[in-house]
Coordinates of C-alpha atoms and ligand atoms in Angstrom, one line a residue:
M1 CA -11.6 41.8 24.5
N2 CA -8.9 40.4 22.2
K3 CA -8.0 42.5 19.2
K4 CA -9.1 40.9 15.9
G5 CA -6.6 38.8 14.1
L6 CA -5.4 39.7 10.6
L7 CA -6.5 37.7 7.5
F8 CA -3.8 37.3 4.9
I9 CA -4.7 36.0 1.5
I10 CA -1.7 34.7 -0.6
S11 CA -2.2 33.9 -4.2
G12 CA 0.2 33.4 -7.1
P13 CA 0.5 31.1 -10.2
A14 CA 1.6 27.5 -9.9
G15 CA 5.4 27.8 -9.7
S16 CA 5.4 31.1 -7.8
G17 CA 6.7 29.3 -4.7
K18 CA 3.9 30.6 -2.5
G19 CA 3.5 27.3 -0.6
T20 CA 7.2 27.5 0.5
I21 CA 6.8 31.2 1.4
V22 CA 3.7 30.5 3.5
S23 CA 5.6 27.8 5.4
R24 CA 8.5 30.1 6.1
V25 CA 6.2 32.9 7.2
R26 CA 4.5 30.6 9.6
E27 CA 7.9 29.6 11.1
L28 CA 8.7 33.3 11.7
A29 CA 5.3 34.7 12.8
Q30 CA 2.1 33.4 14.4
F31 CA -0.4 32.5 11.7
D32 CA -3.0 29.8 11.7
F33 CA -3.3 28.1 8.3
S34 CA -6.6 27.7 6.6
V35 CA -6.8 24.1 5.5
S36 CA -8.9 24.1 2.3
A37 CA -11.2 21.4 1.0
T38 CA -10.6 20.1 -2.5
T39 CA -11.9 17.4 -4.9
R40 CA -8.4 16.9 -6.4
A41 CA -6.5 13.7 -5.6
P42 CA -3.8 14.0 -2.9
R43 CA -0.1 14.2 -4.1
P44 CA 2.2 11.5 -2.5
N45 CA 3.5 13.8 0.2
E46 CA 0.1 15.3 1.2
E47 CA -1.9 14.4 4.3
N48 CA -5.7 14.7 4.7
G49 CA -6.5 17.4 7.2
V50 CA -3.0 18.9 7.0
H51 CA -2.5 20.1 3.4
Y52 CA -6.2 19.8 2.4
Y53 CA -9.4 18.0 3.3
F54 CA -9.7 15.7 0.3
I55 CA -13.4 15.1 -0.3
D56 CA -15.5 14.1 -3.3
K57 CA -17.7 16.3 -5.5
A58 CA -21.0 15.4 -3.8
E59 CA -19.6 16.3 -0.4
F60 CA -18.1 19.5 -1.7
E61 CA -21.4 20.6 -3.3
H62 CA -23.2 19.8 -0.1
K63 CA -20.9 22.1 1.8
I64 CA -21.6 24.9 -0.7
E65 CA -25.3 24.4 -0.3
T66 CA -25.2 24.4 3.5
G67 CA -23.1 27.6 3.5
E68 CA -20.0 26.1 5.1
M69 CA -17.7 27.6 2.5
L70 CA -16.3 31.2 2.9
E71 CA -15.4 31.0 -0.8
Y72 CA -14.9 28.4 -3.5
A73 CA -13.7 28.1 -7.1
Q74 CA -13.0 25.6 -9.8
Y75 CA -9.3 25.3 -10.8
V76 CA -8.0 23.0 -13.5
G77 CA -11.1 20.8 -13.3
N78 CA -11.4 20.5 -9.5
Y79 CA -13.2 22.3 -6.7
Y80 CA -11.2 24.2 -4.0
G81 CA -12.8 26.0 -1.1
T82 CA -12.1 27.6 2.3
P83 CA -14.2 26.3 5.2
K84 CA -15.7 29.4 6.9
K85 CA -15.7 28.5 10.6
P86 CA -11.9 28.1 11.3
V87 CA -11.3 31.5 9.6
E88 CA -14.1 33.3 11.6
D89 CA -13.0 31.6 14.9
A90 CA -9.3 32.5 14.4
L91 CA -10.1 36.2 13.7
A92 CA -12.6 36.5 16.6
E93 CA -10.0 35.0 19.0
G94 CA -7.4 37.4 17.9
R95 CA -5.2 35.0 15.9
N96 CA -3.9 35.8 12.4
I97 CA -4.8 33.4 9.7
I98 CA -3.3 32.8 6.2
L99 CA -5.2 31.5 3.1
D100 CA -3.3 30.1 0.1
I101 CA -6.0 30.4 -2.5
E102 CA -6.4 31.3 -6.2
V103 CA -7.7 34.6 -7.6
K104 CA -11.4 34.0 -8.0
G105 CA -11.7 32.8 -4.4
A106 CA -9.5 35.6 -3.1
L107 CA -11.8 38.2 -4.6
Q108 CA -14.8 36.6 -3.0
V109 CA -13.2 36.7 0.4
K110 CA -12.1 40.4 -0.1
E111 CA -15.7 41.3 -0.9
K112 CA -17.0 39.6 2.3
M113 CA -14.1 40.7 4.5
P114 CA -12.7 44.0 3.2
D115 CA -10.1 44.0 6.0
A116 CA -8.4 41.0 4.4
V117 CA -4.8 41.7 3.1
M118 CA -4.3 40.4 -0.4
I119 CA -0.7 39.5 -1.4
Y120 CA 0.2 38.3 -4.9
I121 CA 3.4 36.2 -5.2
L122 CA 5.2 36.3 -8.6
P123 CA 8.3 34.5 -9.7
P124 CA 11.0 36.8 -11.1
D125 CA 10.1 36.0 -14.7
Y126 CA 8.1 33.7 -16.9
E127 CA 11.0 31.4 -17.6
T128 CA 11.5 30.7 -13.9
L129 CA 7.7 30.0 -13.6
L130 CA 7.8 27.4 -16.4
A131 CA 10.9 25.8 -15.0
R132 CA 9.3 25.6 -11.5
I133 CA 6.0 24.1 -12.8
R134 CA 7.9 21.4 -14.7
G135 CA 10.4 20.9 -11.9
R136 CA 7.7 19.7 -9.4
G137 CA 7.6 16.4 -11.3
T138 CA 4.3 15.1 -9.8
E139 CA 2.0 16.1 -12.6
T140 CA 1.1 14.8 -16.1
E141 CA 2.0 16.8 -19.2
E142 CA -1.7 17.7 -19.6
V143 CA -2.0 19.1 -16.1
I144 CA 1.3 21.0 -16.5
Q145 CA -0.1 22.6 -19.7
N146 CA -3.4 23.5 -18.0
R147 CA -1.5 25.0 -15.0
M148 CA 0.6 27.1 -17.4
N149 CA -2.4 28.4 -19.2
E150 CA -4.1 29.1 -15.9
A151 CA -1.0 31.0 -14.7
R152 CA -0.9 33.1 -17.8
T153 CA -4.5 34.3 -17.3
E154 CA -4.2 34.6 -13.6
I155 CA -1.1 36.8 -13.6
Q156 CA -3.2 39.5 -15.4
T157 CA -5.2 40.0 -12.3
F158 CA -2.4 40.8 -9.8
P159 CA -3.2 44.6 -9.8
K160 CA -6.4 43.7 -7.9
Y161 CA -4.2 42.7 -5.0
D162 CA -3.0 45.1 -2.2
Y163 CA 0.6 44.0 -2.5
V164 CA 2.9 42.1 -4.9
V165 CA 5.9 40.2 -3.7
I166 CA 8.6 38.9 -6.1
N167 CA 9.8 35.5 -5.1
D168 CA 13.4 35.4 -6.2
K169 CA 14.8 34.1 -2.9
V170 CA 12.4 32.5 -0.5
E171 CA 14.0 34.1 2.6
E172 CA 13.7 37.6 1.1
A173 CA 10.1 37.1 -0.1
A174 CA 9.1 35.8 3.4
A175 CA 10.7 38.9 5.0
D176 CA 8.7 41.0 2.6
V177 CA 5.5 39.3 3.7
L178 CA 6.4 39.9 7.3
S179 CA 7.0 43.5 6.7
I180 CA 3.5 43.7 5.2
L181 CA 2.2 42.2 8.4
H182 CA 4.2 44.7 10.4
T183 CA 2.8 47.6 8.4
E184 CA -0.8 46.4 8.3
R185 CA -0.8 46.2 12.1
M186 CA -0.2 50.0 12.2
R187 CA -3.2 50.9 10.0
T188 CA -5.3 53.4 11.9
S189 CA -8.5 51.4 11.1
R190 CA -7.0 48.4 13.1
N191 CA -6.1 50.6 16.1
T192 CA -9.4 52.3 16.9
D193 CA -8.9 51.3 20.6
I194 CA -5.8 53.5 21.0
K195 CA -7.6 56.7 22.0
E196 CA -9.3 55.0 24.8
K197 CA -6.1 53.3 26.1
F198 CA -4.1 56.5 25.6
F199 CA -6.3 58.7 27.9
K200 CA -6.8 56.0 30.5
Ligands
LIG1 P1 -2.8 22.9 -5.9 O1 -3.6 21.9 -6.6 O2 -1.5 23.2 -6.6 O3 -2.6 22.5 -4.4 O4 -3.6 24.3 -5.9 C1 -4.1 24.8 -7.0 C2 -4.6 26.2 -6.8 O5 -5.7 26.2 -6.0 C3 -3.5 27.1 -6.1 O6 -3.5 28.4 -6.8 C4 -4.1 27.2 -4.7 O7 -3.7 28.5 -4.1 C5 -5.6 27.2 -5.0 N1 -6.4 26.9 -3.8 C6 -6.0 26.1 -2.7 N2 -7.0 26.0 -1.8 C7 -8.0 26.8 -2.3 C8 -9.2 27.3 -1.8 O8 -9.7 26.9 -0.7 N3 -9.9 28.1 -2.5 C9 -9.5 28.6 -3.7 N4 -10.3 29.5 -4.3 N5 -8.3 28.2 -4.2 C10 -7.6 27.4 -3.5

């Protein structure tokens, strides 16, 4: 039987650069990416089924009712949620999978799947965070303000995570995430089959 895959949850405030880190980590290591569903409108560069499944509120609420969501949360006025099946399939088939989700959802996943590894990405300081949120340039001033407020509250919760990675330089932060992967693979609880193999 395949060994179970690892579930990585990456969170961080808007402007933490977590999306870029996730992309880099996926270039360097084998990770499926969990494509979330959301009711927010796509940004110009975003593709349905690749970055998100863009669905309306009624469809999203239907998916909640039918139990298709592993977790979900509201963030700055929209629903975001993780479809359950791709995550369960990846893990059962021995593949690692990475979730880029906000804090409330991350805590729901950890409760259901305590083996999940939670990593919080922080920019080096608040100034950098503000500059990065503004620098994206795709959002209205109101959305920017809401994201900044959300970031300020969200950052308080990072001690609930297993690891914190400071994203000063993407390459170094991605290497930090990979070293967490490396370390987590050595956890005794993930290697209960060793005794059997050892004495074979
Ligand atoms: P954005 O609109 O910038 O793509 O994402 C806003 C926030 O929603 C980010 O913090 C992102 O990590 C989070 N997010 C994306 N997908 C999900 C999801 O499936 N569930 C939850 N709880 N948060 C998500």
